[in-house]
Each structure stands twice: as structure tokens, then as C-alpha cells.
Tab-separated table of C-alpha atoms in Angstrom:
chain	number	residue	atom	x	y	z
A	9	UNK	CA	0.000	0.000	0.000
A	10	UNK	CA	1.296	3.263	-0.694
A	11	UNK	CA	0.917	6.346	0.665
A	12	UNK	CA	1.463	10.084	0.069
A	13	UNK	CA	3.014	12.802	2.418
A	14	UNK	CA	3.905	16.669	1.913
A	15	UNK	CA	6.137	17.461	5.185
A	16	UNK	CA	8.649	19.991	6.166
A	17	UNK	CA	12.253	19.191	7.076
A	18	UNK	CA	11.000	19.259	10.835
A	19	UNK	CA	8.362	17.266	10.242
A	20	UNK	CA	9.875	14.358	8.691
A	21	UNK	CA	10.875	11.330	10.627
A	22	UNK	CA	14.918	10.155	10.473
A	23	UNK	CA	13.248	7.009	8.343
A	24	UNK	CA	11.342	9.094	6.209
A	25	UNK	CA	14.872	11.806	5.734
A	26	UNK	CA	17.018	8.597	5.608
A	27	UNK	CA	14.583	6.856	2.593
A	28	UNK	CA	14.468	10.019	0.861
A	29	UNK	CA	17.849	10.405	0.678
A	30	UNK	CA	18.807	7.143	-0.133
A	31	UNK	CA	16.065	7.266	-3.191
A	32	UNK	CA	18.151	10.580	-4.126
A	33	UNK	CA	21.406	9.238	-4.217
A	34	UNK	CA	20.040	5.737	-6.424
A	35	UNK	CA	18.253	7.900	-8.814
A	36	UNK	CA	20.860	10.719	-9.303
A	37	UNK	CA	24.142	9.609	-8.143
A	38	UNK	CA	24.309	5.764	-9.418
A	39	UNK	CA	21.268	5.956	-12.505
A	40	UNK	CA	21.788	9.025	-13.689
A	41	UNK	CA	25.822	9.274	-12.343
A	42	UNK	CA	25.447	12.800	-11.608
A	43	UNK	CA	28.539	13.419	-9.071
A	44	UNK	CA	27.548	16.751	-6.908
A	45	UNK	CA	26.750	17.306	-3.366
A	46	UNK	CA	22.643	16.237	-2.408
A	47	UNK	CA	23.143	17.637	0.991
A	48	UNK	CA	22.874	21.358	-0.155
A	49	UNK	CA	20.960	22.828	2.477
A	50	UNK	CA	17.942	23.271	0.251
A	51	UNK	CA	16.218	20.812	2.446
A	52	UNK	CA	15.955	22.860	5.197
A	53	UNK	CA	13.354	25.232	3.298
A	54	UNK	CA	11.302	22.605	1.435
A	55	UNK	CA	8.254	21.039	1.666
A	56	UNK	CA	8.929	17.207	0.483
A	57	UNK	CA	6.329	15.601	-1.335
A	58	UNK	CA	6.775	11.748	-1.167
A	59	UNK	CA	4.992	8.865	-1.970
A	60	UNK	CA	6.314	5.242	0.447
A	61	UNK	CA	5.548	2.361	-0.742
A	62	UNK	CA	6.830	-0.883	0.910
A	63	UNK	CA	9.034	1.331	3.258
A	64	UNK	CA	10.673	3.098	0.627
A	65	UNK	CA	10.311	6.441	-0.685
A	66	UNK	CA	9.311	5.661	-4.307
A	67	UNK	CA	8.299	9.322	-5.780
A	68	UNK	CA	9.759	12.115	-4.392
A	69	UNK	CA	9.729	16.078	-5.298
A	70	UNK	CA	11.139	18.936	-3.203
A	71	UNK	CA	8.959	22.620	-3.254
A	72	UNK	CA	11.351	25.543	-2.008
A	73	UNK	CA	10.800	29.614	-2.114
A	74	UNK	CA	12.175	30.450	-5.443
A	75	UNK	CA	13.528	33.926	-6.620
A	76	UNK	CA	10.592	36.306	-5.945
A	77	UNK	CA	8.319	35.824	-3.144
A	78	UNK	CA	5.153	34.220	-5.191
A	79	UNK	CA	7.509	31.702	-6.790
A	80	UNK	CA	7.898	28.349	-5.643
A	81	UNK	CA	10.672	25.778	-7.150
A	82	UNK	CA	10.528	22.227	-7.717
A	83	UNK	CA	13.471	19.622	-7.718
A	84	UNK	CA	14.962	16.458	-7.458
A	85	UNK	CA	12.203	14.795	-8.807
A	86	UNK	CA	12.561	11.098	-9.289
A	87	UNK	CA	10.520	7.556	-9.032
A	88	UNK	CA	12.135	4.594	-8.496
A	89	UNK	CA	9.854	2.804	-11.300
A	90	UNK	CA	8.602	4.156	-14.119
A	91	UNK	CA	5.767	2.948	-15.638
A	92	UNK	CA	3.649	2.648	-12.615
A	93	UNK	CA	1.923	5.673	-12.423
A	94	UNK	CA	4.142	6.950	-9.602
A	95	UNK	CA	5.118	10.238	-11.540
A	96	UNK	CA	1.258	11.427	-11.906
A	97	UNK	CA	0.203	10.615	-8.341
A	98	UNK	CA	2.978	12.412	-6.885
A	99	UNK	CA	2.909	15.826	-9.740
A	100	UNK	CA	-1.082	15.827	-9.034
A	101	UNK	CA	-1.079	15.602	-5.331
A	102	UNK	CA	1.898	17.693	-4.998
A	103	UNK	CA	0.631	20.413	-7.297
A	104	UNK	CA	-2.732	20.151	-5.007
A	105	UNK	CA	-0.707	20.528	-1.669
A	106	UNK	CA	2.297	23.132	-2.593
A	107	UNK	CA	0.015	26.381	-3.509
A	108	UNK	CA	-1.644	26.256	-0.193
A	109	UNK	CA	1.490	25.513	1.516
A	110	UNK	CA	3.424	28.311	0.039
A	111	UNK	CA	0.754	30.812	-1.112
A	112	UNK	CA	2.316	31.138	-4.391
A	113	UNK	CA	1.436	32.143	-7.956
A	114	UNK	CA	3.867	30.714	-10.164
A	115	UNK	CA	5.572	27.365	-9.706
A	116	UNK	CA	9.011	27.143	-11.577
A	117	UNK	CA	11.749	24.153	-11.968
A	118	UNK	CA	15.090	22.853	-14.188
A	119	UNK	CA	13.428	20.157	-15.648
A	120	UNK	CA	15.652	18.059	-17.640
A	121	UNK	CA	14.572	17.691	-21.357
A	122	UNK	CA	13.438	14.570	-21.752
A	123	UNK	CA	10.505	14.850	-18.770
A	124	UNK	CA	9.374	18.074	-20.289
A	125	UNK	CA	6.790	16.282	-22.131
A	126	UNK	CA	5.498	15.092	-18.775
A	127	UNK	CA	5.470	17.894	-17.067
A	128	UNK	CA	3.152	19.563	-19.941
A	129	UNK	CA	0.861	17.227	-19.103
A	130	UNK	CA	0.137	18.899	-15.609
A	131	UNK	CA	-0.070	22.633	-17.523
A	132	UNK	CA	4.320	23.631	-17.238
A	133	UNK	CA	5.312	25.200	-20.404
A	134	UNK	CA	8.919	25.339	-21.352
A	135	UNK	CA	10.402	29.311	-20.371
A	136	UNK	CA	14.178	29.162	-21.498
A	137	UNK	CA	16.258	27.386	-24.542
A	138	UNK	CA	18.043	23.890	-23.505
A	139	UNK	CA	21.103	24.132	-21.762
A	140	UNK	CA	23.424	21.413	-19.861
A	141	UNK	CA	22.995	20.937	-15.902
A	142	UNK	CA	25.637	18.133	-14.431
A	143	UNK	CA	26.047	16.876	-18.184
A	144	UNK	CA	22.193	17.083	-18.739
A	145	UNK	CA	19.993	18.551	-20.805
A	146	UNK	CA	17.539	21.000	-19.116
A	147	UNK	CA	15.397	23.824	-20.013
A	148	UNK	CA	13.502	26.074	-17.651
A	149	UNK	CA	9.724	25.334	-16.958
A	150	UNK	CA	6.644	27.290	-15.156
A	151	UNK	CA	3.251	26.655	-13.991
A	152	UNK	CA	1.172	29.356	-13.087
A	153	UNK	CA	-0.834	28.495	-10.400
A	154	UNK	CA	-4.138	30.121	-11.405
A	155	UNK	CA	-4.078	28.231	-14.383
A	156	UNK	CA	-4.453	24.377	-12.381
């Protein structure tokens, strides 16, 4: 059975920090081999939106105060299977929870290229030309928030 969560850095349990982490680290560091630093203290300002399924965290998205004050930023996005559905659960319950959590009117992320499809889906359109993040290709993406 799985089940969905939106919690602050406070809020989370060390199981919950620990499994989010260590789904981090498996989808960026050894999948996708980006080498950087998770631990950026990002964290410590986000709401994290995670879906657990048999005790690990299987979807996961971070929401954070972007550049302006109505803006809120999305990242390290990731599910552990794709295929399953786990992407849409997590982008329509986190898109329900993050506005009223933040109070925001535009949400923004560095979506890399070849999710931007999805993310259209859910009403992002692409803001900026493609350009390389940790040997990726990214563009910019937005969501205005009035629009969902």
C-alpha cells in the first residue's frame, strides 16, 4: 500500500529523511551518475512531497521559495519505477498541496529535457532554450498556479 506525504524538514521522521535520501542518491548519483553534493541545504526550506511504498520512498519532489516571493521551485524529482503511475500521483497531489502551503502564484523548476513532455501534461510550459545541468539537458519550466 502506498501512501502520500507533503512534510517539512522538521516534520519528517529520520526514516522518512534517511529513505528520501537514499532514493536521491540511487536515482541521481548511481542511474543518472550525476557526481555533486545532495546535501545542499535546500532541504531545510522545502516542503517534500513523497509517496512510500513498501518502506521506501518511491516518488519524491522537493517545493522551495524560489527567486521572488510568489515563486515556488521544484526539484529532485525522481521515481524509483517508471511505468507505474508513480510520476502522476505524486505531480497531481503535490501540485494540489504546494500552492496552499506556500501561497504562491507561479511554480518554476530545471526540468531536464526529456521529462518536459510530462510535465506539460500537468499545464508547465517550457520558459528558457536547452542548456546542460551536471552533463544534462535541461530547459527552464513554469506553472502558473491560477491556471491548475
Amino acid at each position: 500500500m502506498r501512501h502520500f506525504s507533503a512534510k517539512t524538514f522538521d516534520e519528517l521522521s529520520t526514516r522518512e529523511l534517511y529513505e528520501i535520501l537514499r532514493s536521491r542518491d540511487e536515482i541521481f548519483a548511481v542511474e543518472q551518475q550525476i557526481n555533486y553534493i545532495d546535501e545542499d541545504g535546500t532541504d531545510y526550506v522545502s516542503l517534500h512531497c513523497f509517496i512510500i511504498g513498501n518502506g521506501r520512498v518511491e516518488a519524491y519532489l522537493r517545493a522551495y521559495p524560489g527567486e521572488c516571493e510568489s515563486e515556488i521551485k521544484l526539484g529532485r524529482i525522481l521515481t524509483l519505477h517508471h511505468g507505474q503511475g508513480l510520476g502522476r500521483e505524486l505531480m497531481e497531489k503535490s501540485l494540489e498541496v504546494i500552492p496552499k502551503r506556500f501561497h504562491c502564484t507561479k511554480i518554476v523548476m530545471d526540468a531536464q529535457k526529456h521529462a518536459a513532455d510530462f510535465y506539460k501534461k500537468f499545464g508547465f510550459c517550457i520558459t528558457s532554450g536547452e542548456y546542460l545541468e551536471e552533463g544534462i539537458v535541461h530547459v527552464d519550466m513554469e506553472l502558473g498556479v491560477s491556471s491548475m
